[in-house]
CSV table of C-alpha atoms and ligand atoms in Angstrom, one decimal:
chain,number,residue,atom,x,y,z
A,25,UNK,CA,-14.7,1.0,107.2
A,26,UNK,CA,-10.9,0.4,106.6
A,27,UNK,CA,-10.3,-2.6,104.1
A,28,UNK,CA,-6.8,-4.0,103.7
A,29,UNK,CA,-6.0,-2.5,100.4
A,30,UNK,CA,-5.7,0.2,102.3
A,31,UNK,CA,-3.1,-0.4,104.3
A,32,UNK,CA,1.0,0.1,103.3
A,33,UNK,CA,2.1,-3.5,104.7
A,34,UNK,CA,0.3,-7.1,105.2
A,35,UNK,CA,-1.9,-7.1,108.5
A,36,UNK,CA,0.2,-9.1,110.7
A,37,UNK,CA,3.8,-7.2,110.1
A,38,UNK,CA,5.4,-5.7,113.3
A,39,UNK,CA,9.2,-5.9,115.2
A,40,UNK,CA,9.6,-8.6,117.1
A,41,UNK,CA,11.9,-9.0,120.3
A,42,UNK,CA,15.1,-10.0,117.8
A,43,UNK,CA,14.4,-6.5,116.6
A,44,UNK,CA,13.8,-7.9,113.1
A,45,UNK,CA,10.7,-7.0,111.1
A,46,UNK,CA,8.3,-10.2,111.2
A,47,UNK,CA,5.3,-10.6,108.8
A,48,UNK,CA,2.9,-14.0,109.6
A,49,UNK,CA,4.9,-14.6,112.4
A,50,UNK,CA,8.1,-15.2,110.6
A,51,UNK,CA,10.6,-12.9,110.9
A,52,UNK,CA,12.5,-11.6,107.7
A,53,UNK,CA,16.3,-12.0,108.3
A,54,UNK,CA,15.6,-16.1,109.2
A,55,UNK,CA,13.7,-16.0,106.0
A,56,UNK,CA,16.0,-14.9,103.6
A,57,UNK,CA,18.8,-17.1,105.7
A,58,UNK,CA,16.5,-20.2,104.9
A,59,UNK,CA,15.2,-19.6,101.4
A,60,UNK,CA,18.3,-17.1,100.3
A,61,UNK,CA,17.2,-13.8,98.4
A,62,UNK,CA,15.6,-12.4,96.3
A,63,UNK,CA,12.5,-13.4,98.3
A,64,UNK,CA,9.0,-13.0,97.5
A,65,UNK,CA,6.8,-13.1,100.4
A,66,UNK,CA,2.9,-13.5,101.0
A,67,UNK,CA,1.3,-13.0,104.4
A,68,UNK,CA,-1.7,-15.4,104.0
A,69,UNK,CA,-3.9,-13.7,107.0
A,70,UNK,CA,-3.5,-10.2,105.1
A,71,UNK,CA,-5.1,-11.9,102.3
A,72,UNK,CA,-7.5,-13.4,103.1
A,73,UNK,CA,-8.4,-10.7,105.3
A,74,UNK,CA,-9.3,-9.1,102.2
A,75,UNK,CA,-11.0,-12.0,100.9
A,76,UNK,CA,-13.2,-11.4,103.9
A,77,UNK,CA,-13.5,-7.3,103.1
A,78,UNK,CA,-15.0,-8.0,99.4
A,79,UNK,CA,-17.3,-10.9,100.6
A,80,UNK,CA,-18.5,-8.3,103.2
A,81,UNK,CA,-18.8,-5.1,101.3
A,82,UNK,CA,-20.5,-6.8,98.5
A,83,UNK,CA,-22.8,-9.2,100.6
A,84,UNK,CA,-25.9,-5.9,100.6
A,85,UNK,CA,-26.3,-7.2,97.2
A,86,UNK,CA,-27.7,-10.3,96.7
A,87,UNK,CA,-26.2,-12.0,93.1
A,88,UNK,CA,-22.3,-11.6,93.2
A,89,UNK,CA,-20.0,-13.6,91.4
A,90,UNK,CA,-16.1,-12.6,92.9
A,91,UNK,CA,-13.6,-13.3,90.6
A,92,UNK,CA,-9.2,-12.6,91.3
A,93,UNK,CA,-7.5,-11.5,88.0
A,94,UNK,CA,-5.2,-13.9,88.5
A,95,UNK,CA,-2.9,-12.0,86.0
A,96,UNK,CA,-2.3,-10.3,89.2
A,97,UNK,CA,-0.3,-12.8,90.6
A,98,UNK,CA,-0.8,-16.8,89.5
A,99,UNK,CA,0.0,-19.0,91.2
A,100,UNK,CA,-1.2,-22.8,91.9
A,101,UNK,CA,-1.3,-22.1,96.3
A,102,UNK,CA,-2.8,-18.5,95.5
A,103,UNK,CA,-4.9,-19.8,93.1
A,104,UNK,CA,-6.0,-23.1,96.0
A,105,UNK,CA,-6.5,-20.4,98.4
A,106,UNK,CA,-8.5,-17.9,96.5
A,107,UNK,CA,-10.8,-21.0,95.4
A,108,UNK,CA,-11.8,-21.5,99.5
A,109,UNK,CA,-12.4,-18.1,99.9
A,110,UNK,CA,-15.4,-18.5,97.5
A,111,UNK,CA,-13.5,-16.6,94.4
A,112,UNK,CA,-13.5,-17.4,90.7
A,113,UNK,CA,-11.4,-16.5,88.4
A,114,UNK,CA,-10.5,-13.6,85.2
A,115,UNK,CA,-7.8,-15.5,83.5
A,116,UNK,CA,-6.5,-14.5,80.2
A,117,UNK,CA,-4.3,-17.2,79.0
A,118,UNK,CA,-3.9,-21.0,78.8
A,119,UNK,CA,-1.4,-20.3,81.8
A,120,UNK,CA,-3.6,-18.8,83.3
A,121,UNK,CA,-6.4,-21.1,82.7
A,122,UNK,CA,-3.5,-24.6,83.8
A,123,UNK,CA,-2.6,-23.3,86.7
A,124,UNK,CA,-5.6,-22.7,88.1
A,125,UNK,CA,-6.6,-26.0,86.9
A,126,UNK,CA,-4.1,-27.3,88.2
A,127,UNK,CA,-4.7,-25.6,92.5
A,128,UNK,CA,-7.9,-27.3,92.3
A,129,UNK,CA,-10.0,-24.7,91.9
A,130,UNK,CA,-13.6,-24.4,90.5
A,131,UNK,CA,-13.8,-24.7,86.7
A,132,UNK,CA,-17.4,-23.5,86.7
A,133,UNK,CA,-16.1,-20.0,88.3
A,134,UNK,CA,-13.0,-18.9,85.9
A,135,UNK,CA,-14.2,-16.5,83.0
A,136,UNK,CA,-11.5,-16.6,80.5
A,137,UNK,CA,-10.7,-12.8,78.7
A,138,UNK,CA,-8.1,-11.3,76.1
A,139,UNK,CA,-8.1,-9.7,73.1
A,140,UNK,CA,-6.8,-12.1,71.3
A,141,UNK,CA,-7.4,-15.6,72.8
A,142,UNK,CA,-6.1,-18.5,70.4
A,143,UNK,CA,-7.6,-21.5,69.0
A,144,UNK,CA,-5.8,-23.9,70.6
A,145,UNK,CA,-6.5,-21.8,74.4
A,146,UNK,CA,-10.2,-21.6,74.1
A,147,UNK,CA,-9.9,-25.8,72.9
A,148,UNK,CA,-8.4,-26.1,76.8
A,149,UNK,CA,-11.0,-23.3,78.1
A,150,UNK,CA,-13.7,-25.4,76.8
A,151,UNK,CA,-11.6,-29.7,77.5
A,152,UNK,CA,-11.4,-28.3,80.8
A,153,UNK,CA,-15.1,-26.9,81.8
A,154,UNK,CA,-14.3,-22.6,82.2
A,155,UNK,CA,-17.6,-21.5,83.3
A,156,UNK,CA,-18.0,-17.9,80.7
A,157,UNK,CA,-15.9,-16.6,78.2
A,158,UNK,CA,-15.6,-12.5,77.3
A,159,UNK,CA,-15.7,-12.7,73.5
A,160,UNK,CA,-13.5,-10.0,72.8
A,161,UNK,CA,-14.3,-9.5,68.9
A,162,UNK,CA,-16.3,-10.3,65.9
A,163,UNK,CA,-13.2,-12.8,64.8
A,164,UNK,CA,-13.3,-14.4,67.8
A,165,UNK,CA,-17.1,-14.8,68.1
A,166,UNK,CA,-16.4,-17.0,64.7
A,167,UNK,CA,-13.3,-18.7,66.3
A,168,UNK,CA,-15.5,-19.8,69.3
A,169,UNK,CA,-18.7,-20.9,67.4
A,170,UNK,CA,-16.4,-23.1,65.2
A,171,UNK,CA,-14.7,-24.4,67.8
A,172,UNK,CA,-18.1,-25.0,70.8
A,173,UNK,CA,-19.9,-25.9,67.2
A,174,UNK,CA,-16.9,-29.0,66.0
A,175,UNK,CA,-17.7,-29.9,70.2
A,176,UNK,CA,-21.4,-30.1,69.9
A,177,UNK,CA,-21.1,-27.6,72.8
A,178,UNK,CA,-23.2,-24.5,73.7
A,179,UNK,CA,-20.4,-22.1,75.4
A,180,UNK,CA,-21.5,-19.3,77.3
A,181,UNK,CA,-20.2,-15.9,77.3
A,182,UNK,CA,-20.2,-11.7,78.2
A,183,UNK,CA,-19.5,-9.3,74.7
A,184,UNK,CA,-16.8,-7.5,76.3
A,185,UNK,CA,-17.6,-3.8,75.4
A,186,UNK,CA,-15.7,-0.3,75.2
A,187,UNK,CA,-18.1,1.7,77.5
A,188,UNK,CA,-16.7,5.0,76.7
A,189,UNK,CA,-14.4,5.7,80.2
A,190,UNK,CA,-11.0,5.6,80.6
A,191,UNK,CA,-9.3,5.7,84.0
A,192,UNK,CA,-5.7,8.0,83.9
A,193,UNK,CA,-5.1,6.4,86.9
A,194,UNK,CA,-6.1,9.0,89.7
A,195,UNK,CA,-8.3,10.8,87.4
A,196,UNK,CA,-11.0,9.5,84.5
A,197,UNK,CA,-12.4,10.9,81.5
A,198,UNK,CA,-15.6,10.2,79.0
A,199,UNK,CA,-16.1,10.1,75.9
A,200,UNK,CA,-18.3,8.8,73.3
A,201,UNK,CA,-16.1,5.9,71.8
A,202,UNK,CA,-12.8,4.8,73.1
A,203,UNK,CA,-9.8,4.2,70.9
A,204,UNK,CA,-9.1,0.6,72.7
A,205,UNK,CA,-7.7,-3.0,71.8
A,206,UNK,CA,-10.4,-4.5,74.1
A,207,UNK,CA,-13.8,-4.8,73.2
A,208,UNK,CA,-16.7,-4.3,70.9
A,209,UNK,CA,-17.6,-0.6,70.7
A,210,UNK,CA,-20.8,0.5,72.0
A,211,UNK,CA,-22.0,1.0,68.1
A,212,UNK,CA,-20.7,-2.4,67.0
A,213,UNK,CA,-23.1,-4.3,70.2
A,214,UNK,CA,-26.0,-4.8,68.1
A,215,UNK,CA,-24.0,-6.1,65.0
A,216,UNK,CA,-22.4,-9.2,67.3
A,217,UNK,CA,-25.9,-10.1,68.7
A,218,UNK,CA,-27.2,-10.5,65.8
A,219,UNK,CA,-24.3,-12.6,64.7
A,220,UNK,CA,-24.8,-14.5,67.8
A,221,UNK,CA,-28.9,-15.1,67.2
A,222,UNK,CA,-29.0,-15.5,64.3
A,223,UNK,CA,-25.5,-17.6,63.3
A,224,UNK,CA,-23.7,-18.9,66.0
A,225,UNK,CA,-26.5,-20.7,67.3
A,226,UNK,CA,-23.2,-22.1,69.4
A,227,UNK,CA,-22.6,-19.0,71.6
A,228,UNK,CA,-25.3,-18.3,74.6
A,229,UNK,CA,-25.0,-14.8,75.8
A,230,UNK,CA,-25.2,-13.6,80.1
A,231,UNK,CA,-24.3,-10.4,79.6
A,232,UNK,CA,-21.7,-7.0,78.9
A,233,UNK,CA,-18.2,-7.0,80.6
A,234,UNK,CA,-16.3,-3.8,80.9
A,235,UNK,CA,-12.8,-2.9,82.6
A,236,UNK,CA,-12.1,0.8,82.7
A,237,UNK,CA,-8.6,0.7,84.1
A,238,UNK,CA,-6.0,-0.2,87.6
A,239,UNK,CA,-5.0,1.5,90.5
A,240,UNK,CA,-8.4,3.6,90.3
A,241,UNK,CA,-8.8,5.6,93.7
A,242,UNK,CA,-12.7,7.3,92.0
A,243,UNK,CA,-15.9,5.0,93.2
A,244,UNK,CA,-17.5,7.6,91.3
A,245,UNK,CA,-16.3,6.3,87.7
A,246,UNK,CA,-18.1,2.7,88.3
A,247,UNK,CA,-21.4,4.3,89.0
A,248,UNK,CA,-20.8,6.2,85.3
A,249,UNK,CA,-19.6,2.5,84.0
A,250,UNK,CA,-22.7,1.1,85.6
A,251,UNK,CA,-24.9,3.1,84.0
A,252,UNK,CA,-23.9,2.1,80.9
A,253,UNK,CA,-23.9,-1.3,81.5
A,254,UNK,CA,-27.3,-0.9,82.6
A,255,UNK,CA,-28.5,0.3,79.7
A,256,UNK,CA,-27.2,-1.6,77.4
A,257,UNK,CA,-28.6,-4.7,78.7
A,258,UNK,CA,-32.5,-2.9,79.2
A,259,UNK,CA,-31.7,-1.9,75.2
A,260,UNK,CA,-30.9,-5.3,74.3
A,261,UNK,CA,-33.2,-6.7,76.1
A,262,UNK,CA,-35.3,-4.9,74.3
A,263,UNK,CA,-34.8,-5.1,71.0
A,264,UNK,CA,-33.7,-8.6,70.9
A,265,UNK,CA,-35.9,-10.3,73.2
A,266,UNK,CA,-32.9,-11.6,74.7
A,267,UNK,CA,-32.6,-12.0,79.1
A,268,UNK,CA,-29.1,-11.3,79.4
A,269,UNK,CA,-29.2,-10.8,83.1
A,270,UNK,CA,-24.4,-10.3,84.1
A,271,UNK,CA,-22.6,-7.7,84.3
A,272,UNK,CA,-19.3,-7.5,85.0
A,273,UNK,CA,-17.8,-4.6,85.8
A,274,UNK,CA,-13.7,-5.8,85.3
A,275,UNK,CA,-11.2,-4.7,88.2
A,276,UNK,CA,-9.3,-1.9,89.3
A,277,UNK,CA,-9.4,-0.6,93.3
A,278,UNK,CA,-6.2,0.8,93.9
A,279,UNK,CA,-3.6,-0.2,96.5
A,280,UNK,CA,-1.6,2.3,98.8
A,281,UNK,CA,2.7,1.5,97.3
A,282,UNK,CA,3.2,5.2,99.2
A,283,UNK,CA,1.9,7.4,102.4
A,284,UNK,CA,0.9,9.5,99.7
A,285,UNK,CA,-1.5,7.2,98.2
A,286,UNK,CA,-5.1,7.1,99.3
A,287,UNK,CA,-7.1,4.4,98.0
A,288,UNK,CA,-10.6,4.3,98.6
A,289,UNK,CA,-11.8,1.2,100.7
A,290,UNK,CA,-13.6,-2.1,99.1
A,291,UNK,CA,-16.7,-1.2,101.4
A,292,UNK,CA,-17.0,2.4,100.1
A,293,UNK,CA,-16.8,1.2,96.1
A,294,UNK,CA,-19.3,-1.7,97.3
A,295,UNK,CA,-21.6,1.2,98.4
A,296,UNK,CA,-21.2,2.7,95.2
A,297,UNK,CA,-21.2,0.4,93.4
A,298,UNK,CA,-24.8,-1.4,94.5
A,299,UNK,CA,-26.4,1.9,94.8
A,300,UNK,CA,-26.2,3.0,91.9
A,301,UNK,CA,-27.0,-0.9,90.7
A,302,UNK,CA,-30.4,-0.2,92.1
A,303,UNK,CA,-31.0,2.9,91.0
A,304,UNK,CA,-30.4,2.3,87.6
A,305,UNK,CA,-32.5,-1.2,88.1
A,306,UNK,CA,-35.6,0.7,88.9
A,307,UNK,CA,-34.2,3.9,86.1
A,308,UNK,CA,-34.9,1.1,82.9
A,309,UNK,CA,-36.5,-1.3,84.5
A,310,UNK,CA,-35.0,-4.3,84.7
A,311,UNK,CA,-34.5,-7.0,87.2
A,312,UNK,CA,-31.5,-7.3,88.7
A,313,UNK,CA,-28.3,-8.8,87.4
A,314,UNK,CA,-26.0,-10.5,89.0
A,315,UNK,CA,-22.7,-8.7,89.2
A,316,UNK,CA,-19.4,-9.6,88.6
A,317,UNK,CA,-16.1,-8.0,89.2
A,318,UNK,CA,-12.9,-9.2,88.8
A,319,UNK,CA,-10.1,-7.0,91.1
A,320,UNK,CA,-6.5,-8.2,90.7
A,321,UNK,CA,-4.3,-5.7,92.4
A,322,UNK,CA,-6.1,-5.1,95.6
A,323,UNK,CA,-6.2,-8.5,96.2
A,324,UNK,CA,-2.7,-9.5,96.4
A,325,UNK,CA,-0.8,-6.5,96.5
A,326,UNK,CA,-0.6,-5.7,100.1
A,327,UNK,CA,0.0,-9.4,101.2
A,328,UNK,CA,3.3,-9.3,99.0
A,329,UNK,CA,6.4,-7.9,99.9
A,330,UNK,CA,10.0,-9.0,98.2
A,331,UNK,CA,13.3,-9.3,100.2
A,332,UNK,CA,16.3,-8.2,99.0
A,333,UNK,CA,20.4,-8.6,100.5
A,334,UNK,CA,22.4,-5.6,100.2
A,335,UNK,CA,25.4,-5.4,98.5
A,336,UNK,CA,27.8,-2.5,96.9
A,337,UNK,CA,27.0,0.8,97.8
A,338,UNK,CA,28.3,3.9,95.8
A,339,UNK,CA,28.4,7.2,96.6
A,340,UNK,CA,28.5,9.5,93.4
A,341,UNK,CA,30.6,12.7,94.1
A,342,UNK,CA,28.7,15.9,94.7
A,343,UNK,CA,25.8,13.7,93.8
A,344,UNK,CA,23.5,10.5,94.7
A,345,UNK,CA,24.1,7.9,97.0
A,346,UNK,CA,23.2,4.2,95.4
A,347,UNK,CA,22.9,1.0,97.9
A,348,UNK,CA,22.9,-2.1,94.9
A,349,UNK,CA,20.0,-5.3,95.9
A,350,UNK,CA,20.7,-8.9,94.4
A,351,UNK,CA,16.9,-8.3,92.5
A,352,UNK,CA,15.5,-5.5,90.3
A,353,UNK,CA,13.8,-5.1,87.3
A,354,UNK,CA,13.6,-8.7,86.6
A,355,UNK,CA,11.8,-9.8,89.5
A,356,UNK,CA,9.6,-6.0,90.0
A,357,UNK,CA,9.5,-4.2,86.3
A,358,UNK,CA,6.9,-1.6,87.9
A,359,UNK,CA,9.6,1.4,88.7
A,360,UNK,CA,11.1,1.0,84.9
A,361,UNK,CA,8.0,0.1,83.5
A,362,UNK,CA,5.6,2.6,85.2
A,363,UNK,CA,7.7,4.7,87.2
A,364,UNK,CA,6.0,3.3,90.4
A,365,UNK,CA,7.0,4.2,93.9
A,366,UNK,CA,7.6,1.9,96.7
A,367,UNK,CA,7.9,2.1,100.3
A,368,UNK,CA,10.9,-0.1,101.8
A,369,UNK,CA,12.5,-0.8,105.5
A,370,UNK,CA,15.6,-2.7,106.3
A,371,UNK,CA,14.0,-6.0,107.6
A,372,UNK,CA,16.9,-6.7,109.9
A,373,UNK,CA,17.1,-2.8,111.8
A,374,UNK,CA,13.6,-1.5,111.1
A,375,UNK,CA,13.6,0.8,114.0
A,376,UNK,CA,17.0,2.2,112.8
A,377,UNK,CA,16.8,6.0,112.5
A,378,UNK,CA,15.9,6.5,108.4
A,379,UNK,CA,19.0,8.7,108.5
A,380,UNK,CA,20.1,9.0,104.3
A,381,UNK,CA,18.5,9.4,101.5
A,382,UNK,CA,19.0,6.4,98.9
A,383,UNK,CA,18.8,5.3,95.6
A,384,UNK,CA,17.8,1.5,95.6
A,385,UNK,CA,19.5,0.4,92.3
A,386,UNK,CA,18.9,-2.7,90.9
A,387,UNK,CA,21.4,-5.3,89.8
A,388,UNK,CA,20.8,-5.7,85.6
A,389,UNK,CA,22.5,-4.0,83.1
A,390,UNK,CA,20.5,-1.4,82.8
A,391,UNK,CA,20.6,2.1,84.1
A,392,UNK,CA,16.5,2.4,84.7
A,393,UNK,CA,16.8,0.1,86.6
A,394,UNK,CA,16.4,1.8,89.9
A,395,UNK,CA,13.9,0.3,92.1
A,396,UNK,CA,13.2,3.5,94.5
A,397,UNK,CA,14.7,6.9,94.4
A,398,UNK,CA,15.7,9.1,97.1
A,399,UNK,CA,14.6,6.6,99.9
A,400,UNK,CA,14.8,7.5,103.6
A,401,UNK,CA,16.3,4.2,105.1
A,402,UNK,CA,18.9,4.0,108.2
A,403,UNK,CA,22.6,3.4,106.5
A,404,UNK,CA,23.2,0.4,104.8
A,405,UNK,CA,25.8,-1.9,104.8
A,406,UNK,CA,26.5,-5.0,102.4
A,407,UNK,CA,24.5,-8.1,104.0
A,408,UNK,CA,21.5,-5.9,105.4
A,409,UNK,CA,17.6,-6.8,104.8
A,410,UNK,CA,15.6,-4.6,102.6
A,411,UNK,CA,11.8,-5.6,102.5
A,412,UNK,CA,10.3,-3.5,99.8
A,413,UNK,CA,6.6,-3.6,100.7
A,414,UNK,CA,3.2,-4.4,97.9
A,415,UNK,CA,4.9,-6.4,95.7
A,416,UNK,CA,2.1,-8.9,95.7
A,417,UNK,CA,1.1,-7.6,92.4
A,418,UNK,CA,2.3,-7.5,89.1
A,419,UNK,CA,5.8,-8.7,90.3
A,420,UNK,CA,6.5,-12.0,90.1
A,421,UNK,CA,4.1,-11.9,86.9
A,422,UNK,CA,5.9,-9.7,85.2
A,423,UNK,CA,9.0,-11.0,85.6
A,424,UNK,CA,11.4,-11.7,83.4
A,425,UNK,CA,14.3,-13.8,82.7
A,426,UNK,CA,16.6,-10.7,82.0
A,427,UNK,CA,20.2,-11.2,81.9
A,428,UNK,CA,20.0,-14.8,82.6
A,429,UNK,CA,19.1,-14.7,85.9
A,430,UNK,CA,16.8,-16.9,87.6
A,431,UNK,CA,13.1,-15.9,89.2
A,432,UNK,CA,13.1,-16.1,92.9
A,433,UNK,CA,11.6,-18.6,95.4
A,434,UNK,CA,8.1,-17.3,96.9
A,435,UNK,CA,6.8,-18.7,100.2
A,436,UNK,CA,3.8,-18.5,101.8
A,437,UNK,CA,3.6,-17.2,105.8
A,438,UNK,CA,1.0,-17.8,108.7
A,439,UNK,CA,1.0,-18.8,112.3
A,440,UNK,CA,4.9,-18.6,112.8
A,441,UNK,CA,5.2,-21.7,109.8
A,442,UNK,CA,6.6,-20.8,105.7
A,443,UNK,CA,5.7,-22.9,103.1
A,444,UNK,CA,7.7,-22.7,99.4
A,445,UNK,CA,4.4,-21.5,97.1
A,446,UNK,CA,7.2,-21.0,94.3
A,447,UNK,CA,11.1,-22.9,94.0
A,448,UNK,CA,14.0,-20.8,92.9
A,449,UNK,CA,14.9,-21.2,89.3
A,450,UNK,CA,18.3,-22.3,89.1
A,451,UNK,CA,21.2,-22.8,86.3
A,452,UNK,CA,20.2,-25.9,85.4
A,453,UNK,CA,16.5,-24.2,84.5
A,454,UNK,CA,17.6,-21.1,83.3
A,455,UNK,CA,19.6,-23.5,80.5
A,456,UNK,CA,16.5,-26.3,80.5
A,457,UNK,CA,15.1,-24.9,77.4
A,458,UNK,CA,18.1,-24.8,75.3
A,459,UNK,CA,18.7,-27.3,72.6
A,460,UNK,CA,22.4,-27.3,71.1
A,461,UNK,CA,22.1,-28.8,67.1
A,462,UNK,CA,24.2,-31.4,67.0
A,463,UNK,CA,26.9,-28.8,64.1
A,464,UNK,CA,27.2,-26.4,67.3
A,465,UNK,CA,28.0,-29.1,69.9
A,466,UNK,CA,31.9,-28.3,71.6
A,467,UNK,CA,33.9,-30.9,72.1
A,468,UNK,CA,34.0,-29.9,76.1
B,527,LLP,N1,-10.2,-7.6,84.2
B,527,LLP,C1,-9.7,-7.2,83.3
B,527,LLP,C2,-10.3,-7.1,82.5
B,527,LLP,C3,-8.4,-6.4,83.3
B,527,LLP,O1,-7.4,-5.8,82.4
B,527,LLP,C4,-7.5,-6.5,84.0
B,527,LLP,C5,-6.1,-5.8,84.5
B,527,LLP,C6,-8.2,-6.6,85.3
B,527,LLP,C7,-9.6,-7.3,85.7
B,527,LLP,C8,-7.7,-6.5,86.6
B,527,LLP,O2,-7.2,-5.1,87.4
B,527,LLP,P1,-7.2,-4.6,89.4
B,527,LLP,O3,-8.1,-4.8,89.6
B,527,LLP,O4,-5.7,-5.5,89.1
B,527,LLP,O5,-6.4,-3.5,89.0
B,527,LLP,N2,0.8,-4.5,85.3
B,527,LLP,C9,-0.3,-3.3,85.4
B,527,LLP,C10,-1.6,-3.9,85.1
B,527,LLP,C11,-2.3,-3.7,84.7
B,527,LLP,C12,-3.7,-4.3,84.4
B,527,LLP,C13,-4.3,-4.8,83.3
B,527,LLP,N3,-5.6,-5.3,83.7
B,527,LLP,C14,0.5,-2.6,86.3
B,527,LLP,O6,1.4,-3.2,86.9
B,527,LLP,O7,0.0,-1.4,87.3
């Protein structure tokens, strides 16, 4: 069965009676006029559909905690939708904790992750009542115990481990151990558990957590991960007489950025995970653990598009043809950081023949600021609206103010209604954190 992460475009995308692209019942050209460009657009229906896919796909396993990895896109409105859909949250900073909190989400369903959480962030997490901390290293165990003790609290933790599996996007390797900045090596787990049992009595261990990579296309990697986690869980029970009964597989399921990508459906992934879990539960003789999964990209990517306005164009003699947009690497750093590829259409003439090969350049002062190399598009002119698909994940969340350019606005579309969920940054916003010492103040 297909799932929504396998689509190139939001599920509501169509060409409307104006001959323009429409998403969520909203004409993209009108959205660009109303809110300006660049503009992030999030289709609520697509987001809710993928949540539904995940819940349905995993319904065959009785104990599943669906967590959304906030790092993919963390705003109050997006968090509120995921909370409504019954998702918890994997968060990695005080900022993400606070955003999820402000959205009104259930904080007991939040898990705090990260390899160098600060004292202040851990305090905030405890004060706001988050459900779990994924303890990453020895330093953190000691810090967390100290904070918990000073508040007379017990903190519920998972141990983040490095399972010896590494995903290089579409292929993976297994090694005895991995050189990773995240988590405890398999050989360090016992020492960590001994500390928790004997010294860090304000920590309560519930289970193990791992994450093997992102934009994963191979489902079998999850089966290998599960075997390692279940085996370790059984070993800890045996050796320490503990009853940890939770395993967190992390995130990773891939999405379709271009026609060349064929990510597996969430249903296939769930089938592999659940059957491997059941097999290993029998093999290692443990009672079924609670399963956590924490996808980010596959939940939000397909729901998001970015609208740009075409400005200058040029034909390099004997070289490429370029068309420049009013955004680029500050609103989407993925092409310049990871050579990521995207698919685009002209929102005001989606039916026009893609007659030219044109490279879509950003507006930032850097040669590497190219959004799409050699795109097949119709003739473009100044004022055309370009829609780049699959920009929901890791675009706004990694956006910067490079070149002192404000971050775009974001709108949520559904049933022909658009609601602004992030305001566009203004010139005043850009200088609002600057301070001029008295001695430098000019006379103007
Ligand atoms: N859990 C943990 C512990 C993670 O480190 C991550 C992502 C996730 C869950 C969510 O993974 P996802 O389902 O989104 O693949 N900026 C990069 C992606 C970095 C992912 C880091 N960790 C990009 O734009 O491709």
